[in-house]
GROMACS .gro file of N, CA, C and O in nm:
model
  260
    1UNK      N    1  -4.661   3.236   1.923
    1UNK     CA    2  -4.799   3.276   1.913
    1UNK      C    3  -4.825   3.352   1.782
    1UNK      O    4  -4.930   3.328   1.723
    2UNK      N    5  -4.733   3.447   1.729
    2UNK     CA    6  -4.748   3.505   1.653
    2UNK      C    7  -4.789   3.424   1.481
    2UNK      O    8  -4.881   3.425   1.399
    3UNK      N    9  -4.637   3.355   1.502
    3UNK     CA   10  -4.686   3.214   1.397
    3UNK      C   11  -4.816   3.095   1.390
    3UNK      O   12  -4.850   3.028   1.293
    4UNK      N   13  -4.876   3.097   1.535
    4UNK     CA   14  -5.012   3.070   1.517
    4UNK      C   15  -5.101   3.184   1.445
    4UNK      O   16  -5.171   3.147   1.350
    5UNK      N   17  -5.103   3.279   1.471
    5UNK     CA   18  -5.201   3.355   1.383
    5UNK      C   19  -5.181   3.350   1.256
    5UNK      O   20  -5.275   3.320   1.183
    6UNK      N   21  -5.058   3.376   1.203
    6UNK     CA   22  -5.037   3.385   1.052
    6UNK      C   23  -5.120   3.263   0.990
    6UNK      O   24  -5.206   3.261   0.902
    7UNK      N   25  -5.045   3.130   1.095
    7UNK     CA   26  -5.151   3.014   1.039
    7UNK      C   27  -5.263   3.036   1.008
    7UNK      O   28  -5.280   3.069   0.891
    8UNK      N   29  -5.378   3.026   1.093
    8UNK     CA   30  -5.491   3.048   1.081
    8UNK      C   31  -5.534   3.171   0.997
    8UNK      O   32  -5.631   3.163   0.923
    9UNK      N   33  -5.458   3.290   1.009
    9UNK     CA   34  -5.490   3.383   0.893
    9UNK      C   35  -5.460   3.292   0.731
    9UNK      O   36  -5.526   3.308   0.628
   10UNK      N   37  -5.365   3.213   0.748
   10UNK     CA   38  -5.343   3.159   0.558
   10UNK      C   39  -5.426   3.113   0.575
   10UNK      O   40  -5.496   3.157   0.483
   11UNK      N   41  -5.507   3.024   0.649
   11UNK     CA   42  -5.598   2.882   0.646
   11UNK      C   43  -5.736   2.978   0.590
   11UNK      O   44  -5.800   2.949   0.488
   12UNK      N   45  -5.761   3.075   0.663
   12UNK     CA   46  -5.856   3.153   0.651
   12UNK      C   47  -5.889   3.199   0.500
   12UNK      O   48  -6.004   3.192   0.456
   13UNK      N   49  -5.784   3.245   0.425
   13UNK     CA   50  -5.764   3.314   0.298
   13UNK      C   51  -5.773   3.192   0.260
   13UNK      O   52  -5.886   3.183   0.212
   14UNK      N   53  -5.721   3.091   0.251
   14UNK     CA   54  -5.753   3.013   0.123
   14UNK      C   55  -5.873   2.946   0.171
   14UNK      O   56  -5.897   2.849   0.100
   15UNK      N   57  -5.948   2.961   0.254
   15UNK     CA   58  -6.064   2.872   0.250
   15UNK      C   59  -6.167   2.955   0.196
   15UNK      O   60  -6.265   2.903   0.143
   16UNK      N   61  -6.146   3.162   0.212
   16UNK     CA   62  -6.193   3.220   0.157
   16UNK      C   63  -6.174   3.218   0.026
   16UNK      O   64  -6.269   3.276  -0.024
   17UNK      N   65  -6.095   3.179  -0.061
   17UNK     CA   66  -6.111   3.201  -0.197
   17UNK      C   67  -6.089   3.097  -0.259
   17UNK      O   68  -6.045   3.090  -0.374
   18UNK      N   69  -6.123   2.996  -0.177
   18UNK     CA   70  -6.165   2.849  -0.218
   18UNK      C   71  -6.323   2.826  -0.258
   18UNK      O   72  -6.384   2.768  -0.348
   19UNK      N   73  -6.361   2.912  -0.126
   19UNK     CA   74  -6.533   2.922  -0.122
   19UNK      C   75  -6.547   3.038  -0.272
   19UNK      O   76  -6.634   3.010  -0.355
   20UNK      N   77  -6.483   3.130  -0.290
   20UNK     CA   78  -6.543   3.228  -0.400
   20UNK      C   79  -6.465   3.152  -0.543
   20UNK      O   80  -6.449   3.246  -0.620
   21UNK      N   81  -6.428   3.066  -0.588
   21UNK     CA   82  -6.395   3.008  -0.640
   21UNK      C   83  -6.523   2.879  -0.697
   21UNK      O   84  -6.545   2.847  -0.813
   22UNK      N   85  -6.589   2.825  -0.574
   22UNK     CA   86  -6.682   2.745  -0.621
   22UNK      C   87  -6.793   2.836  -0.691
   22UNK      O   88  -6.832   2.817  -0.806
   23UNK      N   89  -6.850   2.960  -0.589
   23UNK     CA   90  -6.944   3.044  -0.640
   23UNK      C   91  -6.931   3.068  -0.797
   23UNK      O   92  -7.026   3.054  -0.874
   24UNK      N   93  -6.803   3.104  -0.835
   24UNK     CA   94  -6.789   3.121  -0.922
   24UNK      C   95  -6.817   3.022  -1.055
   24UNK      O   96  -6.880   3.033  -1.160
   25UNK      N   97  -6.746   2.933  -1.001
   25UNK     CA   98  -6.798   2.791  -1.128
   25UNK      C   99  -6.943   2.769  -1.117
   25UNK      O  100  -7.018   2.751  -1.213
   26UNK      N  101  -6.978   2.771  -0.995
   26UNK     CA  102  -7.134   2.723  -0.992
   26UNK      C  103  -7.184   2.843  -1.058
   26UNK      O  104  -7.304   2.836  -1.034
   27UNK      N  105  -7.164   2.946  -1.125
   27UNK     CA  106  -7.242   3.059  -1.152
   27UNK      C  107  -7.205   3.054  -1.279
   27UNK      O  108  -7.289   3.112  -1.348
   28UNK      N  109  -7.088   2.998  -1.362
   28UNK     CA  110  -7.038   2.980  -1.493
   28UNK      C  111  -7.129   2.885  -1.522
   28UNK      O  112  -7.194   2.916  -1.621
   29UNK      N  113  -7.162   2.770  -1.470
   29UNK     CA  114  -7.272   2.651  -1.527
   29UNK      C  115  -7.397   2.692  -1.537
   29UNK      O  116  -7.465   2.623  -1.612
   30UNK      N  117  -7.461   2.800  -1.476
   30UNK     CA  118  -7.596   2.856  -1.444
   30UNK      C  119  -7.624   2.916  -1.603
   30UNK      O  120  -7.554   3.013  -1.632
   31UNK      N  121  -7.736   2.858  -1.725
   31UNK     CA  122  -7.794   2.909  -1.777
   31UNK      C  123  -7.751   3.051  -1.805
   31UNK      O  124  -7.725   3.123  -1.710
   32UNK      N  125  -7.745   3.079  -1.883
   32UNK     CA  126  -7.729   3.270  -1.904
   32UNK      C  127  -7.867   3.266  -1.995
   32UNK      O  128  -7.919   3.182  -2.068
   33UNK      N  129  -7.902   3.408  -1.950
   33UNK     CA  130  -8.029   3.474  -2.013
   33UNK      C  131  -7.983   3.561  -2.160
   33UNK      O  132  -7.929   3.671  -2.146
   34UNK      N  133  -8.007   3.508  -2.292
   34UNK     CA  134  -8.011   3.564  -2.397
   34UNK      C  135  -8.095   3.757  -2.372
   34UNK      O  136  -8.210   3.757  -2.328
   35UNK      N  137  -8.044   3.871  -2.397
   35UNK     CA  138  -8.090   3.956  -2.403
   35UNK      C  139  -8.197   3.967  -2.551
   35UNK      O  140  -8.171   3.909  -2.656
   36UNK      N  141  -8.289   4.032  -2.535
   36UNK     CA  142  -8.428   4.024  -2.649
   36UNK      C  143  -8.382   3.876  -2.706
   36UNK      O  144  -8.334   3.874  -2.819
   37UNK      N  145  -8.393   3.759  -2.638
   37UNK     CA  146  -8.377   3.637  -2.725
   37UNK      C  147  -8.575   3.643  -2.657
   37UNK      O  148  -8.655   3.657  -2.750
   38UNK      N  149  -8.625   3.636  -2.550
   38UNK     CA  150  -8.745   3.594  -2.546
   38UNK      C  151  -8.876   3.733  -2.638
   38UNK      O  152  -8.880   3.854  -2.615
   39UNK      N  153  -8.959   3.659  -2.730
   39UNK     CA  154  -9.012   3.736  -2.793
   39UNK      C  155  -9.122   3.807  -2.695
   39UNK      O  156  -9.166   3.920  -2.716
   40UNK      N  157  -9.172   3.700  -2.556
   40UNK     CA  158  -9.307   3.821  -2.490
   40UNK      C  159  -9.195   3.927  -2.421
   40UNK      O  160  -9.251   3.997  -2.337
   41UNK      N  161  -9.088   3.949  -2.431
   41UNK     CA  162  -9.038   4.068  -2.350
   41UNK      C  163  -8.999   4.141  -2.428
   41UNK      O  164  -8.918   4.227  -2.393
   42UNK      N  165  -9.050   4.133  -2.585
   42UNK     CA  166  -9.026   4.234  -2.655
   42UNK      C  167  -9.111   4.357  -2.635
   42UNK      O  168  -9.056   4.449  -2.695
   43UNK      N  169  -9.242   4.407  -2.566
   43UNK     CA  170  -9.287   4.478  -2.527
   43UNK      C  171  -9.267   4.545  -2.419
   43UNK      O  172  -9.337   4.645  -2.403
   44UNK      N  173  -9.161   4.508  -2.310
   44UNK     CA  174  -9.178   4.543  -2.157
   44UNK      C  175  -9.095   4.654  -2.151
   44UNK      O  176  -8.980   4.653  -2.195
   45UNK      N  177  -9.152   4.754  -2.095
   45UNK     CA  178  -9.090   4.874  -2.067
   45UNK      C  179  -8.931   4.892  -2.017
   45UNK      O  180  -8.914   4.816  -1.922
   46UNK      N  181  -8.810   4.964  -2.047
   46UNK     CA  182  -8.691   4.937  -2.022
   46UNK      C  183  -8.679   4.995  -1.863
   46UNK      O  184  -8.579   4.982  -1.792
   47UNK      N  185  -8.840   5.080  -1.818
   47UNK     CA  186  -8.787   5.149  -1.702
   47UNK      C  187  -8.815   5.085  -1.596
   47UNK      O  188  -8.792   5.128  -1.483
   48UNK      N  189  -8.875   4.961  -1.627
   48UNK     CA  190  -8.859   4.835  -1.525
   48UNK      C  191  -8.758   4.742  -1.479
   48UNK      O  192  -8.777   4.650  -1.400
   49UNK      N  193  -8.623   4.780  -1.550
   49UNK     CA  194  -8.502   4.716  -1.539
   49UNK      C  195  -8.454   4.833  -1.442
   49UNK      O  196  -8.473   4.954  -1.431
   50UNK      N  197  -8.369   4.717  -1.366
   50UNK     CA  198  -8.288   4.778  -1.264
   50UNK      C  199  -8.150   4.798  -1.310
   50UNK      O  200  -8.075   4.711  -1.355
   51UNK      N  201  -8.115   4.971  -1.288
   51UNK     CA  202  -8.029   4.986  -1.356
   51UNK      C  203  -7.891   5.018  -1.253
   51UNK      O  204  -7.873   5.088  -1.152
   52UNK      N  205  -7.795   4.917  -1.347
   52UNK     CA  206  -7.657   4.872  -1.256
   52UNK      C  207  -7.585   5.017  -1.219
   52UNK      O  208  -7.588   5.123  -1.281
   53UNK      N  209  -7.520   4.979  -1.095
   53UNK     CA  210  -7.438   5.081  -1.055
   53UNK      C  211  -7.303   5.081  -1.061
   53UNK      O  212  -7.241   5.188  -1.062
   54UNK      N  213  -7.233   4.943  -1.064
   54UNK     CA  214  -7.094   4.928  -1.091
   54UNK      C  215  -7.073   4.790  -1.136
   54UNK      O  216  -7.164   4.716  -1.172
   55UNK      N  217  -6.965   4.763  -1.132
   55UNK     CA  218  -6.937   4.656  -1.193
   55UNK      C  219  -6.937   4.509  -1.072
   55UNK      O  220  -6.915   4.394  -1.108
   56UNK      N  221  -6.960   4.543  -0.956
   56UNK     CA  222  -7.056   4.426  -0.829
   56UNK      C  223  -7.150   4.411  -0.903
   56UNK      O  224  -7.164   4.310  -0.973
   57UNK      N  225  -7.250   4.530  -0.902
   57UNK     CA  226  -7.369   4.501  -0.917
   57UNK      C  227  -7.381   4.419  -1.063
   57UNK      O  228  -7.461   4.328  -1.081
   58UNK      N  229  -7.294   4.464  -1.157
   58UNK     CA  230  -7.367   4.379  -1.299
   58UNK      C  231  -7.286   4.224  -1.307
   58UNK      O  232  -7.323   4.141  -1.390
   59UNK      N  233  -7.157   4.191  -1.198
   59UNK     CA  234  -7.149   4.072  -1.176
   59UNK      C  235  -7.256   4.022  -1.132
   59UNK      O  236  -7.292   3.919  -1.189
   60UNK      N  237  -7.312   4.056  -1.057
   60UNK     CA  238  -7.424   3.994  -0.883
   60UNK      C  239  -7.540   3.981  -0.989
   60UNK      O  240  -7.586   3.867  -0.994
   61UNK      N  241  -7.600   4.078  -1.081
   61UNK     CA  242  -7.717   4.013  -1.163
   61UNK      C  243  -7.679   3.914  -1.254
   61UNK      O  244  -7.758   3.824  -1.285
   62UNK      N  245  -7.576   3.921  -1.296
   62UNK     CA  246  -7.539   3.787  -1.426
   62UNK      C  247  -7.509   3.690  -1.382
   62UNK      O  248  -7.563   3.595  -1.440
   63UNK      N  249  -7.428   3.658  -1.281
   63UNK     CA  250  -7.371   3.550  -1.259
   63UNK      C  251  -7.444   3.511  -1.082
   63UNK      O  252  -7.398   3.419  -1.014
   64UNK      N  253  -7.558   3.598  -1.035
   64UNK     CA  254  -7.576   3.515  -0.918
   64UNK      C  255  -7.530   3.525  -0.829
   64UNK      O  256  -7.557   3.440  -0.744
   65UNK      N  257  -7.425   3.642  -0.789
   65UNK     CA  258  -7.309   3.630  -0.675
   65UNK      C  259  -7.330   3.688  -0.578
   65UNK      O  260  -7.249   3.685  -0.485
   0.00000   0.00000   0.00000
């Protein structure tokens, strides 16, 4: 029994970081946003940006995650 769990625990892990693995490529192909590349956002106030708290958060805005 015990060796059934381990199973299903490996099966588990690699299907988990099989799945964060696609996220990931699918988020490498996604367009990236040039910073001041667009000229109407050269006016917009900086205190309208949401400002990151760690390094989740500034993955999760760049890449989508």
């Amino acid at each position: 029994m015990a060796q059934d769990l381990e199973q299903t625990i490996s099966a588990l892990q690699t299907t988990a970081i099989g799945n964060c693995r696609k996220r990931i490529e699918e988020a490498a192909h996604k367009p990236k946003k040039i910073p001041g590349g667009d000229p109407a956002d050269s006016g917009a106030p900086c205190r309208d940006k949401k400002p990151a708290h760690g390094v989740t958060s500034v993955l999760r805005d760049k890449y989508g995650l």
